[in-house]
């Protein structure tokens, strides 16, 4: 079986869904599991809806907008007003409404997960019905019946044993299957989500459990480039990347592949192709066993993570920043769900660059201040260059103030702020 994953950009409007059909026709695969994300920016729209709901207002306008966006796409894809897609989509909106009215919980993360997956449920229903109408017989699968997780809402961890069993028992070979990225369910069958951009990871999970022949993620770029083309001019296509290198790139923030996707694939040596849905005939990038070659061609790779926080700590009593203090600091990072991107330690100070993903910075700083002398800068960027050379470092340093720099034999990382000339 092969696994394909189509992200939000590849199903952002009716023309894009037609393009998915074109890609599938070209590949003519009969043994396929297709993972699909929410259409376009639907997940962002759902986040706004959740915000409003949890601050006490019923998100009526947001629901109307969501309906309208999906209905316009449906109207372009289906000729008949009697198409089976309509009652199915209405049913999903009824479920959403019933949850919003009946819900008694104000646990942010729990409520978030009960709502956020509607984007994927809507998109997969539309694409599945559309493909069926176009002659591609397929089975719509509810990913929540297959991917079982713990109850860490918004960042759930997969229960591999149960998931493997469900997938092996439930998915028929020689069929085309369509399912949602990004969501699973806990033991009480409440919806959980795997973290933003987690649909790539879903593809990795299904591929691992199915012992798939390959995974292809279809993107709006020619493949994995040596830098995000939206940020780095003249980015070049990487033809081949080893699993280890791809894991490093994704971990440092190359957002073209979700970082959790690769390890399950590496374990079973399942190749991952990253290809353009605009140019499906082009080879794109293949991630596979590297045989000593991390990237081909061998060029520096650039990654930037923006809007991070650089926190520097020292002790209040001039004692050293050693194991005990550092342990306490990490406990606090864990408590406030800070994602740590870079650490630098000296005898009396400890600097750390964190991603304030869950918006808990003020609470963290307050608690740190009780124990340490604290200074912090928000809005910093973290640049990482893998396989750097002097020119690539110059390129990044130019026009920026470097707050911190760290070098290992093949990676340089720099925390920067832009120098503003007024
Ligand atoms: P999806 O539609 O699957 O959600 P994403 O938007 O998450 O796709 O990923 C594709 C985007 O990733 C590209 O449009 C590009 O801007 C960005 N990107 C970041 N780093 C890279 C890189 N190294 N190579 C290619 N694209 C990259
Ligand atoms: N729709 C989800 C998101 O936007 C998951 C994904 O696209 O991978 O984060
Ligand atoms: Mg995405």
Short mmCIF file of C-alpha atoms and ligand atoms in Angstrom, two decimals:
data_model
loop_
_atom_site.label_atom_id
_atom_site.label_comp_id
_atom_site.label_asym_id
_atom_site.label_seq_id
_atom_site.Cartn_x
_atom_site.Cartn_y
_atom_site.Cartn_z
CA UNK A 1 0.00 0.00 0.00
CA UNK A 2 1.08 3.57 -0.67
CA UNK A 3 0.25 6.57 1.48
CA UNK A 4 -0.42 10.00 -0.01
CA UNK A 5 -0.89 13.16 2.00
CA UNK A 6 -2.52 16.30 0.69
CA UNK A 7 -2.12 19.40 2.86
CA UNK A 8 -4.35 22.43 3.27
CA UNK A 9 -2.85 24.25 0.28
CA UNK A 10 -3.59 21.32 -2.06
CA UNK A 11 -7.32 21.42 -1.24
CA UNK A 12 -7.77 25.14 -0.69
CA UNK A 13 -10.44 25.59 -3.38
CA UNK A 14 -12.41 23.68 -6.01
CA UNK A 15 -9.66 23.98 -8.64
CA UNK A 16 -7.19 22.45 -6.19
CA UNK A 17 -9.52 19.52 -5.51
CA UNK A 18 -9.75 18.95 -9.28
CA UNK A 19 -5.97 18.94 -9.26
CA UNK A 20 -5.98 16.18 -6.61
CA UNK A 21 -8.10 14.14 -9.01
CA UNK A 22 -5.53 14.78 -11.75
CA UNK A 23 -2.66 13.65 -9.50
CA UNK A 24 -4.55 10.47 -8.60
CA UNK A 25 -5.32 9.71 -12.25
CA UNK A 26 -1.64 10.06 -13.11
CA UNK A 27 -0.64 7.61 -10.40
CA UNK A 28 -3.48 5.25 -11.01
CA UNK A 29 -2.82 3.50 -7.70
CA UNK A 30 -5.38 0.97 -6.47
CA UNK A 31 -3.79 0.36 -3.12
CA UNK A 32 -3.81 3.70 -1.47
CA UNK A 33 -4.41 5.51 1.81
CA UNK A 34 -4.93 9.24 1.34
CA UNK A 35 -4.54 11.59 4.29
CA UNK A 36 -6.08 15.04 3.86
CA UNK A 37 -5.82 18.23 5.93
CA UNK A 38 -8.44 20.90 6.42
CA UNK A 39 -9.09 23.09 3.37
CA UNK A 40 -6.90 26.18 3.05
CA UNK A 41 -6.80 28.15 6.29
CA UNK A 42 -9.77 26.40 7.90
CA UNK A 43 -7.81 25.34 11.00
CA UNK A 44 -6.88 28.98 11.69
CA UNK A 45 -10.54 29.94 11.27
CA UNK A 46 -11.55 27.19 13.71
CA UNK A 47 -8.99 28.47 16.21
CA UNK A 48 -10.68 31.88 16.10
CA UNK A 49 -14.07 30.24 16.53
CA UNK A 50 -12.80 28.35 19.60
CA UNK A 51 -11.30 31.52 21.07
CA UNK A 52 -14.62 33.31 20.79
CA UNK A 53 -16.59 30.38 22.16
CA UNK A 54 -14.33 29.99 25.17
CA UNK A 55 -14.43 33.67 25.94
CA UNK A 56 -18.17 33.29 26.36
CA UNK A 57 -19.77 34.28 23.03
CA UNK A 58 -21.51 31.90 20.69
CA UNK A 59 -19.49 31.87 17.42
CA UNK A 60 -22.47 32.24 15.07
CA UNK A 61 -20.77 34.37 12.40
CA UNK A 62 -17.73 32.12 12.37
CA UNK A 63 -19.96 29.11 11.70
CA UNK A 64 -21.74 30.93 8.89
CA UNK A 65 -18.37 31.82 7.30
CA UNK A 66 -17.14 28.25 7.62
CA UNK A 67 -20.32 26.91 6.00
CA UNK A 68 -20.15 29.42 3.23
CA UNK A 69 -16.50 28.69 2.45
CA UNK A 70 -17.13 24.94 2.18
CA UNK A 71 -20.46 25.34 0.38
CA UNK A 72 -18.89 27.45 -2.36
CA UNK A 73 -16.31 24.74 -2.98
CA UNK A 74 -19.01 22.04 -2.98
CA UNK A 75 -21.15 24.00 -5.45
CA UNK A 76 -18.22 24.17 -7.87
CA UNK A 77 -17.40 20.49 -7.50
CA UNK A 78 -20.87 18.93 -7.71
CA UNK A 79 -23.46 19.56 -10.38
CA UNK A 80 -26.50 18.29 -8.57
CA UNK A 81 -28.09 19.91 -5.55
CA UNK A 82 -29.09 16.39 -4.55
CA UNK A 83 -25.50 15.20 -4.26
CA UNK A 84 -24.94 13.00 -1.21
CA UNK A 85 -22.26 15.39 0.02
CA UNK A 86 -24.86 17.95 1.19
CA UNK A 87 -26.57 15.91 3.94
CA UNK A 88 -23.17 14.65 5.09
CA UNK A 89 -21.78 18.17 5.46
CA UNK A 90 -24.99 19.32 7.18
CA UNK A 91 -24.67 16.45 9.59
CA UNK A 92 -21.13 17.56 10.50
CA UNK A 93 -22.31 21.11 11.15
CA UNK A 94 -25.12 19.72 13.31
CA UNK A 95 -22.56 17.75 15.33
CA UNK A 96 -20.46 20.89 15.78
CA UNK A 97 -23.51 22.85 16.89
CA UNK A 98 -24.59 20.12 19.29
CA UNK A 99 -21.15 20.11 20.88
CA UNK A 100 -21.09 23.90 21.26
CA UNK A 101 -24.50 23.92 22.88
CA UNK A 102 -24.11 20.85 25.06
CA UNK A 103 -20.52 21.28 26.21
CA UNK A 104 -20.01 21.91 29.92
CA UNK A 105 -16.21 21.88 29.99
CA UNK A 106 -14.13 25.04 29.93
CA UNK A 107 -10.85 23.14 29.70
CA UNK A 108 -9.26 25.02 26.81
CA UNK A 109 -7.25 22.19 25.31
CA UNK A 110 -10.07 19.65 25.62
CA UNK A 111 -12.63 21.95 23.98
CA UNK A 112 -10.08 22.90 21.31
CA UNK A 113 -9.66 19.29 20.28
CA UNK A 114 -13.39 18.57 20.15
CA UNK A 115 -13.76 21.39 17.61
CA UNK A 116 -10.52 21.66 15.67
CA UNK A 117 -10.91 18.37 13.78
CA UNK A 118 -14.07 19.53 11.98
CA UNK A 119 -11.83 21.07 9.32
CA UNK A 120 -10.45 17.66 8.42
CA UNK A 121 -13.84 15.93 8.75
CA UNK A 122 -15.32 18.43 6.28
CA UNK A 123 -12.47 18.29 3.78
CA UNK A 124 -12.25 14.49 3.68
CA UNK A 125 -16.02 14.18 3.28
CA UNK A 126 -16.00 16.59 0.34
CA UNK A 127 -12.99 15.03 -1.38
CA UNK A 128 -14.22 11.47 -0.81
CA UNK A 129 -17.66 12.26 -2.29
CA UNK A 130 -16.10 14.17 -5.17
CA UNK A 131 -13.70 11.36 -6.08
CA UNK A 132 -16.53 8.83 -5.90
CA UNK A 133 -18.58 10.95 -8.29
CA UNK A 134 -15.60 11.14 -10.62
CA UNK A 135 -15.35 7.34 -10.70
CA UNK A 136 -12.67 6.80 -8.05
CA UNK A 137 -14.31 4.38 -5.67
CA UNK A 138 -13.05 4.99 -2.16
CA UNK A 139 -13.71 4.31 1.50
CA UNK A 140 -13.96 7.24 3.94
CA UNK A 141 -12.31 6.34 7.21
CA UNK A 142 -12.71 8.17 10.50
CA UNK A 143 -9.08 8.51 11.65
CA UNK A 144 -10.32 8.63 15.25
CA UNK A 145 -11.32 4.97 15.03
CA UNK A 146 -7.75 4.05 14.10
CA UNK A 147 -5.32 6.42 15.79
CA UNK A 148 -5.58 6.01 19.55
CA UNK A 149 -3.80 8.43 21.83
CA UNK A 150 -3.41 9.57 25.42
CA UNK A 151 -5.32 12.59 26.74
CA UNK A 152 -2.70 15.27 26.17
CA UNK A 153 -5.16 17.37 24.20
CA UNK A 154 -3.60 19.49 21.41
CA UNK A 155 -0.37 17.48 21.52
CA UNK A 156 -1.49 13.90 21.96
CA UNK A 157 0.87 10.93 22.04
CA UNK A 158 0.06 7.89 19.95
CA UNK A 159 -0.68 4.53 21.56
CA UNK A 160 1.20 2.54 18.95
CA UNK A 161 0.00 -0.89 20.01
CA UNK A 162 -3.71 -0.09 19.79
CA UNK A 163 -3.25 2.02 16.67
CA UNK A 164 -1.31 -0.73 14.89
CA UNK A 165 -4.01 -3.28 15.76
CA UNK A 166 -6.86 -1.05 14.58
CA UNK A 167 -5.14 -0.24 11.30
CA UNK A 168 -4.11 -3.79 10.48
CA UNK A 169 -7.55 -5.17 11.30
CA UNK A 170 -9.63 -2.39 9.81
CA UNK A 171 -8.06 -1.39 6.49
CA UNK A 172 -8.70 -3.51 3.44
CA UNK A 173 -5.86 -3.97 0.98
CA UNK A 174 -6.49 -3.24 -2.72
CA UNK A 175 -8.75 -0.32 -1.94
CA UNK A 176 -8.51 3.45 -1.97
CA UNK A 177 -9.05 4.96 1.47
CA UNK A 178 -9.45 8.56 2.53
CA UNK A 179 -8.90 9.78 6.04
CA UNK A 180 -8.22 12.90 8.10
CA UNK A 181 -4.83 14.12 9.10
CA UNK A 182 -4.07 15.55 12.52
CA UNK A 183 -6.72 13.82 14.67
CA UNK A 184 -7.07 10.73 16.81
CA UNK A 185 -9.07 9.80 19.87
CA UNK A 186 -8.45 8.87 23.48
CA UNK A 187 -9.71 5.83 25.40
CA UNK A 188 -13.03 7.58 26.07
CA UNK A 189 -13.35 8.29 22.34
CA UNK A 190 -12.96 12.03 22.75
CA UNK A 191 -11.17 13.63 19.81
CA UNK A 192 -7.50 14.45 20.30
CA UNK A 193 -5.13 16.30 17.99
CA UNK A 194 -1.49 15.66 17.22
CA UNK A 195 -0.27 19.28 17.17
CA UNK A 196 -0.61 21.92 14.46
CA UNK A 197 0.60 20.76 11.05
CA UNK A 198 0.27 17.19 12.30
CA UNK A 199 -1.21 15.68 9.12
CA UNK A 200 2.21 14.70 7.81
CA UNK A 201 2.63 12.77 11.04
CA UNK A 202 -0.70 10.99 10.44
CA UNK A 203 0.67 9.85 7.08
CA UNK A 204 3.76 8.53 8.88
CA UNK A 205 1.64 6.69 11.46
CA UNK A 206 -0.54 4.95 8.87
CA UNK A 207 2.48 4.10 6.72
CA UNK A 208 4.30 2.57 9.67
CA UNK A 209 1.33 0.48 10.74
CA UNK A 210 0.50 -0.62 7.19
CA UNK A 211 4.14 -1.41 6.35
CA UNK A 212 3.56 0.88 3.39
CA UNK A 213 5.71 0.82 0.29
CA UNK A 214 6.15 4.62 0.32
CA UNK A 215 4.69 7.91 1.52
CA UNK A 216 4.24 10.90 -0.75
CA UNK A 217 3.42 14.31 0.66
CA UNK A 218 2.13 16.70 -2.00
CA UNK A 219 3.15 20.30 -1.44
CA UNK A 220 3.05 23.72 -3.08
CA UNK A 221 6.86 23.63 -3.45
CA UNK A 222 9.00 21.46 -5.78
CA UNK A 223 10.21 19.39 -2.80
CA UNK A 224 12.44 20.09 0.18
CA UNK A 225 14.63 23.05 -0.68
CA UNK A 226 17.75 24.19 1.16
CA UNK A 227 15.64 26.92 2.78
CA UNK A 228 12.02 28.06 2.88
CA UNK A 229 11.58 29.84 -0.48
CA UNK A 230 9.31 32.39 1.21
CA UNK A 231 12.28 33.49 3.32
CA UNK A 232 15.51 32.55 1.55
CA UNK A 233 16.07 33.81 -1.98
CA UNK A 234 17.36 31.36 -4.60
CA UNK A 235 16.55 28.30 -2.52
CA UNK A 236 17.65 25.11 -4.30
CA UNK A 237 15.94 21.73 -4.48
CA UNK A 238 17.47 18.92 -2.43
CA UNK A 239 17.15 15.74 -4.49
CA UNK A 240 17.88 13.31 -1.72
CA UNK A 241 18.03 13.58 2.06
CA UNK A 242 18.89 10.90 4.60
CA UNK A 243 16.34 10.16 7.32
CA UNK A 244 18.72 11.47 9.97
CA UNK A 245 19.25 14.73 8.12
CA UNK A 246 15.54 15.19 7.44
CA UNK A 247 14.81 14.60 11.13
CA UNK A 248 17.38 17.26 12.04
CA UNK A 249 16.03 19.75 9.48
CA UNK A 250 12.44 19.24 10.60
CA UNK A 251 13.42 19.38 14.27
CA UNK A 252 15.26 22.67 13.78
CA UNK A 253 12.12 24.05 12.16
CA UNK A 254 12.06 23.31 8.42
CA UNK A 255 8.27 23.38 8.43
CA UNK A 256 7.87 21.56 5.11
CA UNK A 257 7.80 18.24 7.06
CA UNK A 258 6.32 17.82 10.52
CA UNK A 259 9.18 16.69 12.78
CA UNK A 260 7.40 13.61 14.14
CA UNK A 261 6.75 12.18 10.66
CA UNK A 262 10.14 10.73 9.96
CA UNK A 263 11.08 8.45 12.83
CA UNK A 264 8.35 5.87 12.19
CA UNK A 265 9.33 5.84 8.51
CA UNK A 266 13.01 5.49 9.26
CA UNK A 267 12.33 2.50 11.52
CA UNK A 268 10.84 0.55 8.65
CA UNK A 269 12.92 2.20 5.92
CA UNK A 270 9.81 3.47 4.16
CA UNK A 271 10.85 6.14 1.63
CA UNK A 272 9.22 9.56 1.87
CA UNK A 273 8.74 11.58 -1.27
CA UNK A 274 8.02 15.30 -1.11
CA UNK A 275 6.53 16.40 -4.42
CA UNK A 276 4.83 19.35 -5.99
CA UNK A 277 1.11 18.96 -6.62
CA UNK A 278 1.53 21.51 -9.42
CA UNK A 279 4.17 19.38 -11.17
CA UNK A 280 3.38 15.80 -10.22
CA UNK A 281 5.70 14.37 -12.89
CA UNK A 282 8.79 15.97 -11.39
CA UNK A 283 10.75 13.77 -9.00
CA UNK A 284 10.79 16.18 -6.03
CA UNK A 285 12.79 15.11 -3.00
CA UNK A 286 13.27 11.62 -1.67
CA UNK A 287 14.03 11.00 1.97
CA UNK A 288 15.62 7.59 2.39
CA UNK A 289 18.67 5.81 3.78
CA UNK A 290 21.60 8.15 3.25
CA UNK A 291 24.55 5.77 2.99
CA UNK A 292 26.83 8.43 4.42
CA UNK A 293 25.41 11.29 2.37
CA UNK A 294 23.16 13.59 4.43
CA UNK A 295 21.98 15.82 1.57
CA UNK A 296 22.38 15.79 -2.17
CA UNK A 297 23.50 18.17 -3.53
CA UNK A 298 25.83 18.86 -0.59
CA UNK A 299 24.96 22.51 0.12
CA UNK A 300 24.25 24.52 3.29
CA UNK A 301 20.63 24.31 4.50
CA UNK A 302 18.95 27.30 6.14
CA UNK A 303 16.14 27.27 8.67
CA UNK A 304 14.52 30.10 10.55
CA UNK A 305 12.09 30.03 13.45
CA UNK A 306 10.55 33.39 14.23
CA UNK A 307 8.87 35.01 17.17
CA UNK A 308 10.74 33.10 19.86
CA UNK A 309 11.75 34.29 23.31
CA UNK A 310 15.32 34.43 24.58
CA UNK A 311 15.37 34.06 28.36
CA UNK A 312 18.54 34.55 30.43
CA UNK A 313 18.71 33.46 34.05
CA UNK A 314 21.22 33.80 36.83
CA UNK A 315 20.94 32.97 40.51
CA UNK A 316 19.90 35.58 43.02
CA UNK A 317 22.59 34.54 45.52
CA UNK A 318 25.55 34.40 43.10
CA UNK A 319 25.70 30.62 43.33
CA UNK A 320 26.41 28.72 40.13
CA UNK A 321 23.78 27.68 37.58
CA UNK A 322 24.23 23.95 37.99
CA UNK A 323 22.21 20.75 37.85
CA UNK A 324 19.73 21.50 40.60
CA UNK A 325 18.80 24.97 39.34
CA UNK A 326 18.66 23.80 35.77
CA UNK A 327 16.41 20.89 36.73
CA UNK A 328 13.98 23.33 38.36
CA UNK A 329 14.04 25.58 35.32
CA UNK A 330 13.19 22.67 33.04
CA UNK A 331 10.37 21.59 35.30
CA UNK A 332 8.89 25.05 34.83
CA UNK A 333 9.33 24.90 31.05
CA UNK A 334 7.49 21.61 31.10
CA UNK A 335 4.75 22.99 33.34
CA UNK A 336 4.16 25.95 30.99
CA UNK A 337 4.52 23.87 27.79
CA UNK A 338 7.47 25.88 26.50
CA UNK A 339 9.27 24.24 23.60
CA UNK A 340 12.98 24.64 24.14
CA UNK A 341 14.94 25.34 20.96
CA UNK A 342 18.41 26.26 22.18
CA UNK A 343 20.32 26.18 25.44
CA UNK A 344 23.56 27.88 26.44
CA UNK A 345 25.05 27.56 29.86
CA UNK A 346 27.91 29.24 31.71
CA UNK A 347 28.92 29.18 35.37
CA UNK A 348 26.60 31.99 36.40
CA UNK A 349 24.06 32.30 33.67
CA UNK A 350 21.75 30.11 31.67
CA UNK A 351 20.23 31.25 28.38
CA UNK A 352 17.48 29.49 26.59
CA UNK A 353 15.52 30.20 23.45
CA UNK A 354 11.93 28.99 23.71
CA UNK A 355 8.82 28.85 21.59
CA UNK A 356 5.88 30.32 23.51
CA UNK A 357 3.44 28.14 21.55
CA UNK A 358 0.81 27.97 24.23
CA UNK A 359 0.95 31.63 25.28
CA UNK A 360 2.06 31.08 28.84
CA UNK A 361 5.11 33.36 28.93
CA UNK A 362 3.95 35.83 31.60
CA UNK A 363 3.08 33.08 34.06
CA UNK A 364 6.42 31.39 33.44
CA UNK A 365 8.43 34.60 33.87
CA UNK A 366 6.61 35.39 37.07
CA UNK A 367 7.47 32.03 38.54
CA UNK A 368 11.08 32.19 37.35
CA UNK A 369 11.48 35.63 38.94
CA UNK A 370 10.76 34.16 42.35
CA UNK A 371 13.96 32.12 42.07
CA UNK A 372 16.25 33.80 39.56
CA UNK A 373 17.39 37.05 38.13
CA UNK A 374 15.56 37.04 34.80
CA UNK A 375 15.92 38.99 31.60
CA UNK A 376 14.14 38.16 28.38
CA UNK A 377 13.69 39.39 24.83
CA UNK A 378 10.59 38.52 22.81
CA UNK A 379 10.32 38.48 19.02
CA UNK A 380 13.74 36.99 18.37
CA UNK A 381 14.54 34.71 15.44
CA UNK A 382 16.55 31.52 15.58
CA UNK A 383 18.55 30.79 12.43
CA UNK A 384 20.05 27.36 11.94
CA UNK A 385 22.49 26.49 9.17
CA UNK A 386 23.28 22.84 8.62
CA UNK A 387 26.53 22.12 6.73
CA UNK A 388 27.54 25.75 7.00
CA UNK A 389 30.44 27.51 5.33
CA UNK A 390 31.77 31.06 5.97
CA UNK A 391 29.63 32.60 3.19
CA UNK A 392 26.42 31.10 4.51
CA UNK A 393 27.13 32.52 7.98
CA UNK A 394 27.85 35.98 6.51
CA UNK A 395 24.58 35.82 4.63
CA UNK A 396 22.58 35.34 7.82
CA UNK A 397 24.56 37.72 10.02
CA UNK A 398 24.22 40.59 7.61
CA UNK A 399 21.85 43.29 8.95
CA UNK A 400 21.10 41.51 12.21
CA UNK A 401 22.17 41.81 15.79
CA UNK A 402 23.40 38.45 17.05
CA UNK A 403 22.29 37.81 20.63
CA UNK A 404 23.71 34.32 20.87
CA UNK A 405 25.66 32.00 18.61
CA UNK A 406 26.37 28.31 18.93
CA UNK A 407 28.53 26.13 16.73
CA UNK A 408 28.93 22.38 16.42
CA UNK A 409 30.85 20.60 13.69
CA UNK A 410 28.03 20.73 11.14
CA UNK A 411 25.46 23.13 12.61
CA UNK A 412 25.52 26.78 13.52
CA UNK A 413 22.64 28.44 15.34
CA UNK A 414 22.15 32.15 15.88
CA UNK A 415 19.55 33.99 17.90
CA UNK A 416 19.02 37.34 16.20
CA UNK A 417 17.00 40.52 16.20
CA UNK A 418 16.64 42.54 13.03
CA UNK A 419 18.54 45.84 13.07
CA UNK A 420 16.01 48.54 12.30
CA UNK A 421 17.28 51.70 10.57
CA UNK A 422 14.95 54.60 11.18
P1 LIG B 1 0.75 21.68 3.73
O1 LIG B 1 -0.11 22.14 2.60
O2 LIG B 1 1.09 20.24 3.63
O3 LIG B 1 0.23 22.07 5.07
P2 LIG B 1 2.88 23.42 4.44
O4 LIG B 1 2.40 24.79 4.14
O5 LIG B 1 2.85 22.96 5.85
O6 LIG B 1 2.11 22.40 3.51
O7 LIG B 1 4.36 23.21 3.88
C1 LIG B 1 4.75 23.77 2.67
C2 LIG B 1 5.47 25.07 2.91
O8 LIG B 1 6.64 24.82 3.69
C3 LIG B 1 6.01 25.73 1.67
O9 LIG B 1 5.06 26.55 1.06
C4 LIG B 1 7.22 26.50 2.18
O10 LIG B 1 6.96 27.89 2.30
C5 LIG B 1 7.49 25.92 3.55
N1 LIG B 1 8.87 25.48 3.75
C6 LIG B 1 9.60 25.68 4.90
N2 LIG B 1 10.82 25.18 4.78
C7 LIG B 1 10.91 24.64 3.54
C8 LIG B 1 11.94 23.96 2.84
N3 LIG B 1 13.14 23.73 3.39
N4 LIG B 1 11.68 23.52 1.59
C9 LIG B 1 10.48 23.74 1.03
N5 LIG B 1 9.48 24.37 1.63
C10 LIG B 1 9.67 24.84 2.87
N1 LIG B 2 -5.12 21.28 9.57
C1 LIG B 2 -4.09 21.16 10.58
C2 LIG B 2 -3.29 22.44 10.69
O1 LIG B 2 -3.51 23.35 9.90
C3 LIG B 2 -3.20 19.98 10.37
C4 LIG B 2 -2.32 20.07 9.13
O2 LIG B 2 -2.65 20.81 8.22
O3 LIG B 2 -1.33 19.36 9.06
O4 LIG B 2 -2.48 22.55 11.56
MG1 LIG B 3 0.41 22.62 6.79
#
